[in-house]
PDB file of C-alpha atoms in Angstrom:
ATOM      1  CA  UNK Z   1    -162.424  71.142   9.309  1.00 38.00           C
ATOM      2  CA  UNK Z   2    -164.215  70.317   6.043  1.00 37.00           C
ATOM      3  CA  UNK Z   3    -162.124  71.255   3.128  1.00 39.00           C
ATOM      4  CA  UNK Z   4    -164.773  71.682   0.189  1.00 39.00           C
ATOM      5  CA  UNK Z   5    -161.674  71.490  -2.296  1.00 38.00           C
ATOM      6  CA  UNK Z   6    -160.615  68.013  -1.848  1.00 54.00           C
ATOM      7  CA  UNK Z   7    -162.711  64.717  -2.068  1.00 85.00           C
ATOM      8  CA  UNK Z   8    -164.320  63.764   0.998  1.00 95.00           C
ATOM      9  CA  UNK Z   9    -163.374  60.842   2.819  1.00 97.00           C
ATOM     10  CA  UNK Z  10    -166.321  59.088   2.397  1.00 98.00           C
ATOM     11  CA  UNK Z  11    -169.164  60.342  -0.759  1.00 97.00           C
ATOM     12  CA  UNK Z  12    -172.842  58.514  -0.083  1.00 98.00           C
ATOM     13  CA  UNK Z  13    -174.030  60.088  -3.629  1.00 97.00           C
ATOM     14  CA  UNK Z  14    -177.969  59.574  -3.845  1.00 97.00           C
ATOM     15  CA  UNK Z  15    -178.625  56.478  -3.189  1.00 97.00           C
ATOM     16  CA  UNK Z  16    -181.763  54.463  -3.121  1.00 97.00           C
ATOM     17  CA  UNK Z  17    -181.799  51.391  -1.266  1.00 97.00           C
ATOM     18  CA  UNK Z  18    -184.557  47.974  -0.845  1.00 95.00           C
ATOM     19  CA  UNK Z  19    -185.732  45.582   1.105  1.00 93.00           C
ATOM     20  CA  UNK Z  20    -187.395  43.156  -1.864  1.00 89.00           C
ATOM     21  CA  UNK Z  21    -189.806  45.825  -3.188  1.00 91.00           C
ATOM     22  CA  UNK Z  22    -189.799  47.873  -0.689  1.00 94.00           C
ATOM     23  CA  UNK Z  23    -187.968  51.316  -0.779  1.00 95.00           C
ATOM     24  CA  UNK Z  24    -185.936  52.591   2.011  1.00 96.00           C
ATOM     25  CA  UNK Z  25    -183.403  55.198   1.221  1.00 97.00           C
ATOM     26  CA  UNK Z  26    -184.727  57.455  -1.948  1.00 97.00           C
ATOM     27  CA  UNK Z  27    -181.847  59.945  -2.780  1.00 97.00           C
ATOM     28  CA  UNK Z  28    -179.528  60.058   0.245  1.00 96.00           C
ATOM     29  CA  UNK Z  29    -176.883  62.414  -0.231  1.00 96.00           C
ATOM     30  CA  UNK Z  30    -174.304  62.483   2.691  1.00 97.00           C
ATOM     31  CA  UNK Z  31    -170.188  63.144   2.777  1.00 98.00           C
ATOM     32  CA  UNK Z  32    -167.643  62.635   5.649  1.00 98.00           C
ATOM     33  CA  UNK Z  33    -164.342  63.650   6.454  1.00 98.00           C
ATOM     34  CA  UNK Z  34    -161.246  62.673   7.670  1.00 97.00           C
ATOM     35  CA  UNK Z  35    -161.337  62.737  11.748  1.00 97.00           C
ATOM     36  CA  UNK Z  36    -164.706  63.521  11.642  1.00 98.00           C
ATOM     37  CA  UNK Z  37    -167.567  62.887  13.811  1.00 98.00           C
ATOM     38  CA  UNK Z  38    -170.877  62.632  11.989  1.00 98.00           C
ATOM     39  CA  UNK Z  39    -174.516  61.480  13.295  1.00 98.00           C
ATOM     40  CA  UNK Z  40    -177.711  60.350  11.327  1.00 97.00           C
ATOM     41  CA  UNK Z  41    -180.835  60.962  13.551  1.00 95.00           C
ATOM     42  CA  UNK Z  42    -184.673  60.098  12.709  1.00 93.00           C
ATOM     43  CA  UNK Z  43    -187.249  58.168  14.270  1.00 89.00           C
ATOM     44  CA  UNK Z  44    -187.513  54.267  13.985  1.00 88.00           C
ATOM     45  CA  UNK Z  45    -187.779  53.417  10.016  1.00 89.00           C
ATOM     46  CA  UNK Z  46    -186.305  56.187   8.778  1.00 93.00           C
ATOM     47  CA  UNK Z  47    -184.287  54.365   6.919  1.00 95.00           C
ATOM     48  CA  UNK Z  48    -180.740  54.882   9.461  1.00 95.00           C
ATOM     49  CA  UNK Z  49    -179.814  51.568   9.779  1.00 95.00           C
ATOM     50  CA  UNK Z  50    -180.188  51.093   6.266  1.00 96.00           C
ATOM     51  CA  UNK Z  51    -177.536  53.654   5.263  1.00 97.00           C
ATOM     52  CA  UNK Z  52    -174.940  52.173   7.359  1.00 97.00           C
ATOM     53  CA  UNK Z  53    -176.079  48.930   5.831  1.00 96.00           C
ATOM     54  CA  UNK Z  54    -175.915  50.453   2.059  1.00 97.00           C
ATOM     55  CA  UNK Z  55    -172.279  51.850   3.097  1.00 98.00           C
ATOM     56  CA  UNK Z  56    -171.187  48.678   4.909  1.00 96.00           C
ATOM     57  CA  UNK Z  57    -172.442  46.308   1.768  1.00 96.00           C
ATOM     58  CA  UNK Z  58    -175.033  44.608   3.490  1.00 95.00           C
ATOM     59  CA  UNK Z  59    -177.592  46.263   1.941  1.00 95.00           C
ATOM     60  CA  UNK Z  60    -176.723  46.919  -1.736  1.00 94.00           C
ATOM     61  CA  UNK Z  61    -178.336  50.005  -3.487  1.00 96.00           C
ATOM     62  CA  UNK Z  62    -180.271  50.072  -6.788  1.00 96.00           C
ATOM     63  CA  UNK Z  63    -178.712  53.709  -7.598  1.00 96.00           C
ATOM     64  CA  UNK Z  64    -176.101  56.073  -6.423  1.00 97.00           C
ATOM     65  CA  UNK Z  65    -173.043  55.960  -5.709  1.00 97.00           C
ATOM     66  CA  UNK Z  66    -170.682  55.124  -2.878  1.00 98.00           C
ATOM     67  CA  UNK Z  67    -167.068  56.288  -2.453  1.00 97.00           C
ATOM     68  CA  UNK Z  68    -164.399  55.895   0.032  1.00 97.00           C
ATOM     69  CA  UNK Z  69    -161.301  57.109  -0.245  1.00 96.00           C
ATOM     70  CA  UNK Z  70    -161.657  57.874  -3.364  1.00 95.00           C
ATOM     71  CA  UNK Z  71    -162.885  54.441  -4.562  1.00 95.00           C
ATOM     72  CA  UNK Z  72    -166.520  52.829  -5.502  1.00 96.00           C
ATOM     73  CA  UNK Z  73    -167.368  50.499  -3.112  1.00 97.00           C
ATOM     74  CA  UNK Z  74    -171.362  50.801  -4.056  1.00 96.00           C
ATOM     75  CA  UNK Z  75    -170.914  46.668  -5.338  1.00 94.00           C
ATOM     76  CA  UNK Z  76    -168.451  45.878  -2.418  1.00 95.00           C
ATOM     77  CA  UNK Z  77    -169.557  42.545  -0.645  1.00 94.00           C
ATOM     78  CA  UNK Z  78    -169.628  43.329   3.241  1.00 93.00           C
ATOM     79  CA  UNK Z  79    -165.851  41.270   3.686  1.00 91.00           C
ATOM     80  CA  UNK Z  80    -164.856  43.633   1.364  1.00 94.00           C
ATOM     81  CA  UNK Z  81    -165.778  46.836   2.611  1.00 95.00           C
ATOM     82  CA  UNK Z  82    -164.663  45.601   5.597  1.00 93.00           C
ATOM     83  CA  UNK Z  83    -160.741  44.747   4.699  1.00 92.00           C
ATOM     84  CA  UNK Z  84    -160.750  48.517   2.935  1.00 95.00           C
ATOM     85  CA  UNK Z  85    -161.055  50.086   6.785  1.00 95.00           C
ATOM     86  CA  UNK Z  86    -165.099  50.075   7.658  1.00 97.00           C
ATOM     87  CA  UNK Z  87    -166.267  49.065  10.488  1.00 95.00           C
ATOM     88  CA  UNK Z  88    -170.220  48.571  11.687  1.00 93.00           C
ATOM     89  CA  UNK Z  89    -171.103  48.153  15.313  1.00 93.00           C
ATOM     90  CA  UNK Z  90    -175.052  46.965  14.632  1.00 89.00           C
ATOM     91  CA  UNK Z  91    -178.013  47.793  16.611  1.00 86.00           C
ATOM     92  CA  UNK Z  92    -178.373  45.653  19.223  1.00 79.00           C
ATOM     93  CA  UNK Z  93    -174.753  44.422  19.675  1.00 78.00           C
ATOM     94  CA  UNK Z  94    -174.924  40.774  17.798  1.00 85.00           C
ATOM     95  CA  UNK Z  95    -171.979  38.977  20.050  1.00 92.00           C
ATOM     96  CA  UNK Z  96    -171.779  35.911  19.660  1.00 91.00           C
ATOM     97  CA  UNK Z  97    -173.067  34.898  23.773  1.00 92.00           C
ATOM     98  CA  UNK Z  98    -171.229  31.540  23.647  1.00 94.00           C
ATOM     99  CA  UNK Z  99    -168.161  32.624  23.075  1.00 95.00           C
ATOM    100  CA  UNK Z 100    -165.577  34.052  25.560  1.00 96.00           C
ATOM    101  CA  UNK Z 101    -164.643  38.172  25.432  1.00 96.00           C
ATOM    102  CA  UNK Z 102    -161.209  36.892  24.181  1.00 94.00           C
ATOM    103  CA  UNK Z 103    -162.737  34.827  21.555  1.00 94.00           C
ATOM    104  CA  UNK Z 104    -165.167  37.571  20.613  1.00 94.00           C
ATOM    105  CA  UNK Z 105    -162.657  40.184  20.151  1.00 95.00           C
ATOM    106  CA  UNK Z 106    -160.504  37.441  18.054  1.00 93.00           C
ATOM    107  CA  UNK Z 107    -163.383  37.255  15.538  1.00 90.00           C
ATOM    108  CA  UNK Z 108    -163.065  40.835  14.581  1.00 90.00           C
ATOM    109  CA  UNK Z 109    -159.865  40.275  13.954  1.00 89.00           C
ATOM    110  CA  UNK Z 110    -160.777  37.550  11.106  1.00 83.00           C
ATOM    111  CA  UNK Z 111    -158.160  38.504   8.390  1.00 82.00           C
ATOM    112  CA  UNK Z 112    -155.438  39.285  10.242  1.00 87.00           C
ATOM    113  CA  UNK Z 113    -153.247  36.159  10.464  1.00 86.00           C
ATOM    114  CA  UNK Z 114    -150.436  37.062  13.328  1.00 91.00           C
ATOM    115  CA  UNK Z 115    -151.097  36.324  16.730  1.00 91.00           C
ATOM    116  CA  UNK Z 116    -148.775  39.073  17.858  1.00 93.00           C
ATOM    117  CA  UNK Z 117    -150.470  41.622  16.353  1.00 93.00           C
ATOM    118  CA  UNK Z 118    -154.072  40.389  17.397  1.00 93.00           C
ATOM    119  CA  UNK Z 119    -152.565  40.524  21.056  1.00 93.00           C
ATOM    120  CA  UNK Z 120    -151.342  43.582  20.262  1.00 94.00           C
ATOM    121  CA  UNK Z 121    -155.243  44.893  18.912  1.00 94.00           C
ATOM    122  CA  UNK Z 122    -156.951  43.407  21.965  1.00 94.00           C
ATOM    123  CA  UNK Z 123    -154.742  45.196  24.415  1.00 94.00           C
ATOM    124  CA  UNK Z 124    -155.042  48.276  22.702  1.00 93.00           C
ATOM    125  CA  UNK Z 125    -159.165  47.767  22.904  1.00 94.00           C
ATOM    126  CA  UNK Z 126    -158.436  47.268  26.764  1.00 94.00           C
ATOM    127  CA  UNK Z 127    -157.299  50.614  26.786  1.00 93.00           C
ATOM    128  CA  UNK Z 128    -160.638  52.230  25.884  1.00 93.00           C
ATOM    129  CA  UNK Z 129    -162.802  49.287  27.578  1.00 93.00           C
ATOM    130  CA  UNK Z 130    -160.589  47.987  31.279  1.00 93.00           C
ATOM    131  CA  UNK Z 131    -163.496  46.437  32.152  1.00 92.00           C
ATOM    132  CA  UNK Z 132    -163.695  43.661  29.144  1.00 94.00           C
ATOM    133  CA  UNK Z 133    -159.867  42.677  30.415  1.00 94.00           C
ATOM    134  CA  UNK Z 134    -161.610  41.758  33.867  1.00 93.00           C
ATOM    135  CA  UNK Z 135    -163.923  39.564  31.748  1.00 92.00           C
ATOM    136  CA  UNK Z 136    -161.912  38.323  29.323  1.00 93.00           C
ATOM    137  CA  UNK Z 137    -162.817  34.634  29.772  1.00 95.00           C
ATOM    138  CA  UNK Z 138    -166.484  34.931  30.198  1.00 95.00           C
ATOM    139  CA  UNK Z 139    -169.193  34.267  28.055  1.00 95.00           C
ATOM    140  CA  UNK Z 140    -170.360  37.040  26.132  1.00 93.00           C
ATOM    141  CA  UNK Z 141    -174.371  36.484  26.641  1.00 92.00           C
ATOM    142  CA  UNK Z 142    -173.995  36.297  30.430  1.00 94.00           C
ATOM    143  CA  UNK Z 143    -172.283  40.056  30.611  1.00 92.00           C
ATOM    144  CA  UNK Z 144    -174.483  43.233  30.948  1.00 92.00           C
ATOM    145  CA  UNK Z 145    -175.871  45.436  28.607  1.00 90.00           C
ATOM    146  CA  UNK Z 146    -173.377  48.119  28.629  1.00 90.00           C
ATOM    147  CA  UNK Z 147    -170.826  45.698  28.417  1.00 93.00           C
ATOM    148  CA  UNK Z 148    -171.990  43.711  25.594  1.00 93.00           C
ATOM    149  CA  UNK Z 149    -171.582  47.085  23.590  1.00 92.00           C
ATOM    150  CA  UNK Z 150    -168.540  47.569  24.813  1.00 92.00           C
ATOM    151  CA  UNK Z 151    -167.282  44.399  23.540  1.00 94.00           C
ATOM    152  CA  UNK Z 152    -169.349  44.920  20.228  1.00 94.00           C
ATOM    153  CA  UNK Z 153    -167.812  48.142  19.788  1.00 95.00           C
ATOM    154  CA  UNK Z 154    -164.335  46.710  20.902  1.00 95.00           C
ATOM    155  CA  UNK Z 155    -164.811  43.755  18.384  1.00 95.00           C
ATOM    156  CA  UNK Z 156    -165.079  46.488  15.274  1.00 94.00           C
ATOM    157  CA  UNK Z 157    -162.042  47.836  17.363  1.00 95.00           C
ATOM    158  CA  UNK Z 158    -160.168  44.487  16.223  1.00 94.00           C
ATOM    159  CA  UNK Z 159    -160.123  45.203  12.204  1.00 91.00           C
ATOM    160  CA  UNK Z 160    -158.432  49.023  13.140  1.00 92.00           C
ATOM    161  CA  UNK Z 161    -160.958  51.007  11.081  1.00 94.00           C
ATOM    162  CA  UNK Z 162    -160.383  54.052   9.217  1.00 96.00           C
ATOM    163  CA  UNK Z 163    -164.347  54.633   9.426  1.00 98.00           C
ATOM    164  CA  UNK Z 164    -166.132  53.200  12.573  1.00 97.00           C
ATOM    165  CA  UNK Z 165    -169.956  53.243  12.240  1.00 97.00           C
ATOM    166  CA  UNK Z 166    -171.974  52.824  15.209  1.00 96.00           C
ATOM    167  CA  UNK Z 167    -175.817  52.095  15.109  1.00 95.00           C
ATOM    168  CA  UNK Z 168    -177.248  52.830  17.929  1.00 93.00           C
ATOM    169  CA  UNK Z 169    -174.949  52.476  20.901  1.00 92.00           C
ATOM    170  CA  UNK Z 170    -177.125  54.182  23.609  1.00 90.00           C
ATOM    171  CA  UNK Z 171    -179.883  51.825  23.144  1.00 89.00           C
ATOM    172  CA  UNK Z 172    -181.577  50.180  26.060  1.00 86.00           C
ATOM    173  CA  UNK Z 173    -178.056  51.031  28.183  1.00 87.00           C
ATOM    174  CA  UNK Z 174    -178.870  52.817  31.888  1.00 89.00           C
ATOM    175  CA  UNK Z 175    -177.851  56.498  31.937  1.00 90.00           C
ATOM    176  CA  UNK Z 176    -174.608  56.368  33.466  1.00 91.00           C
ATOM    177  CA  UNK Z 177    -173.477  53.810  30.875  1.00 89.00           C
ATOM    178  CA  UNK Z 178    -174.628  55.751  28.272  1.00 90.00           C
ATOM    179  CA  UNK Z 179    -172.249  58.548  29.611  1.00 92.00           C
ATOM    180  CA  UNK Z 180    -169.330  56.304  29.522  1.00 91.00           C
ATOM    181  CA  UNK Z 181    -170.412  54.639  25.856  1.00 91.00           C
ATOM    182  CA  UNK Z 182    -170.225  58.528  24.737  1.00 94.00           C
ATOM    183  CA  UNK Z 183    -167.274  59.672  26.222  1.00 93.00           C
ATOM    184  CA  UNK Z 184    -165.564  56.163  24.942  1.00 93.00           C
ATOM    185  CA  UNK Z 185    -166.499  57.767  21.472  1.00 95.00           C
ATOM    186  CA  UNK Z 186    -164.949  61.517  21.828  1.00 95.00           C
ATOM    187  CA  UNK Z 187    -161.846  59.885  23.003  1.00 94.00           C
ATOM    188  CA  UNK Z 188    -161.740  57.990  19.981  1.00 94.00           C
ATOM    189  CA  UNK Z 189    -162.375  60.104  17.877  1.00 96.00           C
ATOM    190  CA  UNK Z 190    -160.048  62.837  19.535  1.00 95.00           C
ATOM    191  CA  UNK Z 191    -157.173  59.620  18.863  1.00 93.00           C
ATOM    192  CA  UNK Z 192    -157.861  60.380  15.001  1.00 93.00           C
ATOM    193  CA  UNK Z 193    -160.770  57.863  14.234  1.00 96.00           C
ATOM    194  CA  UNK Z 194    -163.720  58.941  11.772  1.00 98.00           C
ATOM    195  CA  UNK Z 195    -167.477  58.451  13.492  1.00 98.00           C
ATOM    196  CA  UNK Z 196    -170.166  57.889  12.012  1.00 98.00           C
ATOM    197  CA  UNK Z 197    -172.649  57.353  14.534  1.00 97.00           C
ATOM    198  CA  UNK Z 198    -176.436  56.391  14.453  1.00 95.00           C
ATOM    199  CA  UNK Z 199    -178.445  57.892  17.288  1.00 89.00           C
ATOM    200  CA  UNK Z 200    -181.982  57.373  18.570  1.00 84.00           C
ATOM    201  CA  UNK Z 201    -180.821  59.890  21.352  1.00 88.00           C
ATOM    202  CA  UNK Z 202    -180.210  63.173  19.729  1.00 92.00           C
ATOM    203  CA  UNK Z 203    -179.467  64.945  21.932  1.00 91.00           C
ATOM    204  CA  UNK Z 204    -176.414  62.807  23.109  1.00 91.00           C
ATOM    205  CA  UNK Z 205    -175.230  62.514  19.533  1.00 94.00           C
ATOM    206  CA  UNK Z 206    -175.621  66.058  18.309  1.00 96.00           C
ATOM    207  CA  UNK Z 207    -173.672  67.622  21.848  1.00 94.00           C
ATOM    208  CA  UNK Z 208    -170.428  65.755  20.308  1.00 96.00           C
ATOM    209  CA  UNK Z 209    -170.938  65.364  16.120  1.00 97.00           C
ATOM    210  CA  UNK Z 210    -168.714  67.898  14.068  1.00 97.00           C
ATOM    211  CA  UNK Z 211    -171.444  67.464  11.982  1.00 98.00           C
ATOM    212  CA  UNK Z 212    -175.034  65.993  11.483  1.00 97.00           C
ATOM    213  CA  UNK Z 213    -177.798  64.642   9.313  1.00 97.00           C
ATOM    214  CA  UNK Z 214    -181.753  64.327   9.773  1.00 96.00           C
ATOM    215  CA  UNK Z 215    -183.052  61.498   8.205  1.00 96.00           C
ATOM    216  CA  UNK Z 216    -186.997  61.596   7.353  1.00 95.00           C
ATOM    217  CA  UNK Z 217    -188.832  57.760   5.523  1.00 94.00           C
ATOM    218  CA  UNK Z 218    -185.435  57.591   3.679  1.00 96.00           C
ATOM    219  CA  UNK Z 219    -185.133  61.351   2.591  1.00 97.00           C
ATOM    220  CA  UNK Z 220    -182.272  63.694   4.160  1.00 97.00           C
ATOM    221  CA  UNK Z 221    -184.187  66.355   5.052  1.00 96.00           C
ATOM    222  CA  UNK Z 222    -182.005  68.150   7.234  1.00 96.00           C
ATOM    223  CA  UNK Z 223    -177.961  68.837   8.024  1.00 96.00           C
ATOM    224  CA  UNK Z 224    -176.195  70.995   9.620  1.00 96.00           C
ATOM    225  CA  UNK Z 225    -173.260  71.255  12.267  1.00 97.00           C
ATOM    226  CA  UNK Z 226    -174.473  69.307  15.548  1.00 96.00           C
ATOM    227  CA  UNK Z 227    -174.537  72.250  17.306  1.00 94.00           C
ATOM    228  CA  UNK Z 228    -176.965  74.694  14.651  1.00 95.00           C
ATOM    229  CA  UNK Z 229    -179.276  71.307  14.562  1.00 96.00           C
ATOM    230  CA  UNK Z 230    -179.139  71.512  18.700  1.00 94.00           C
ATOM    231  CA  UNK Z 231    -180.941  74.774  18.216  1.00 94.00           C
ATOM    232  CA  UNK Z 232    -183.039  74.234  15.308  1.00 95.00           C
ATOM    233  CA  UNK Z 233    -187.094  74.970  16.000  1.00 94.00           C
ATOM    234  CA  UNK Z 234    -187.640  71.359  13.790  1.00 92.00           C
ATOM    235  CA  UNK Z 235    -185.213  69.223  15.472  1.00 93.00           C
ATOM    236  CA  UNK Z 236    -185.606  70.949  18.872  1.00 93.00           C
ATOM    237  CA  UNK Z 237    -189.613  69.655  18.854  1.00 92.00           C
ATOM    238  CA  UNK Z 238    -189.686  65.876  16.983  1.00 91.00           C
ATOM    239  CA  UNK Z 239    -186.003  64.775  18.613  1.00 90.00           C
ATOM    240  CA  UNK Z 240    -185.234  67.240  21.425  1.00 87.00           C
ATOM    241  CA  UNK Z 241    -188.797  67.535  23.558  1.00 71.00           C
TER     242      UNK Z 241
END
């Protein structure tokens, strides 16, 4: 799948990343390409979140370099990252609860100005998520937790990404959802969309990346295909036990 001759569809070229003076990311070197799945697992404060932040422009880093499509978008302000084709679904969801699923899904849809084609977007997100057409004039905050992702996840949906980044999808989601959340993704990402995927659950994430990373206090220590990591001693006992 990975074609070492041509540039990668997204280049994270060591970067080190802040928070005031405090260091998150020291030298994180990761690449993606096209149609790709990809997953960054480590424990809490490893620094994941921050490297979809760094790549998304909400975080922006001191050194390195970022490249999409062939383009630096290491300065990129987070609207503009967002208009070249990124998408981030953050931890935790962050819908706005007051508003309605139809409203919701219309916010991720912020620069595009015909109505026709935002209908269009929506019904295509009702394709992967029925059940958010059932709730389409509720209230985001008074939905579950499985569906609150879903219409986080069908939000990013609304901007039709070239790279969707998910942080943490799985979290505090029952089993059975989680299933569903994951299988959501493959079929995706079997349509032609490029994953990158955050993952306190490893062992979800690594049975369907192409590809993953092991993340370490801001230090890639690790990568591999998802399935070698599966079966690696290291990975097996601090994410897999």
């Amino acid at each position: 799948m990975t074609d070492t001759t041509a540039n990668h569809f997204l280049e994270v070229n060591k970067i080190d990343s802040f928070y005031s003076q405090i260091q998150a990311l020291d030298g994180i070197d990761l690449f993606i390409d096209k149609g790709e799945i990809v997953t960054l697992i480590g424990s809490n404060g490893a620094g994941k979140s921050t490297t979809l932040k760094s790549i998304s422009g909400q975080v922006r880093p001191k050194k390195g370099s970022i490249i999409f499509e062939g383009k630096e978008i290491t300065k990129n302000q987070a609207h503009q990252t967002a208009l070249l084709g990124i998408a981030q679904v953050p931890e935790g969801r962050r819908i706005f609860p007051r508003l309605s699923v139809r409203e919701n899904l219309q916010i991720g849809a912020f620069s595009v100005k015909d109505k026709n084609v935002i209908a269009e977007r929506i019904e295509r997100v009702f394709t992967y998520f029925p059940r958010l057409k059932e709730r389409l004039n509720q209230k985001g905050g008074t939905m579950s937790g499985g569906e609150q992702q879903m219409l986080a996840i069908g939000r990013a949906l609304m901007m039709k990404p070239k790279l969707l980044m998910l942080d943490e999808p799985s979290m505090g989601l029952a089993p059975i959802i989680v299933e569903q959340i994951f299988d959501i993704i493959k079929e995706m990402n079997k349509e032609g969309m490029t994953i990158l995927l955050v993952e306190q659950n490893a062992y979800q994430a690594l049975q369907i990346a192409d590809r993953g990373y092991v993340i370490q206090t801001g230090q890639i220590v690790l990568n591999g295909k998802g399935g070698e990591l599966m079966k690696n001693e290291q990975v097996r006992e601090a994410y897999l036990a």
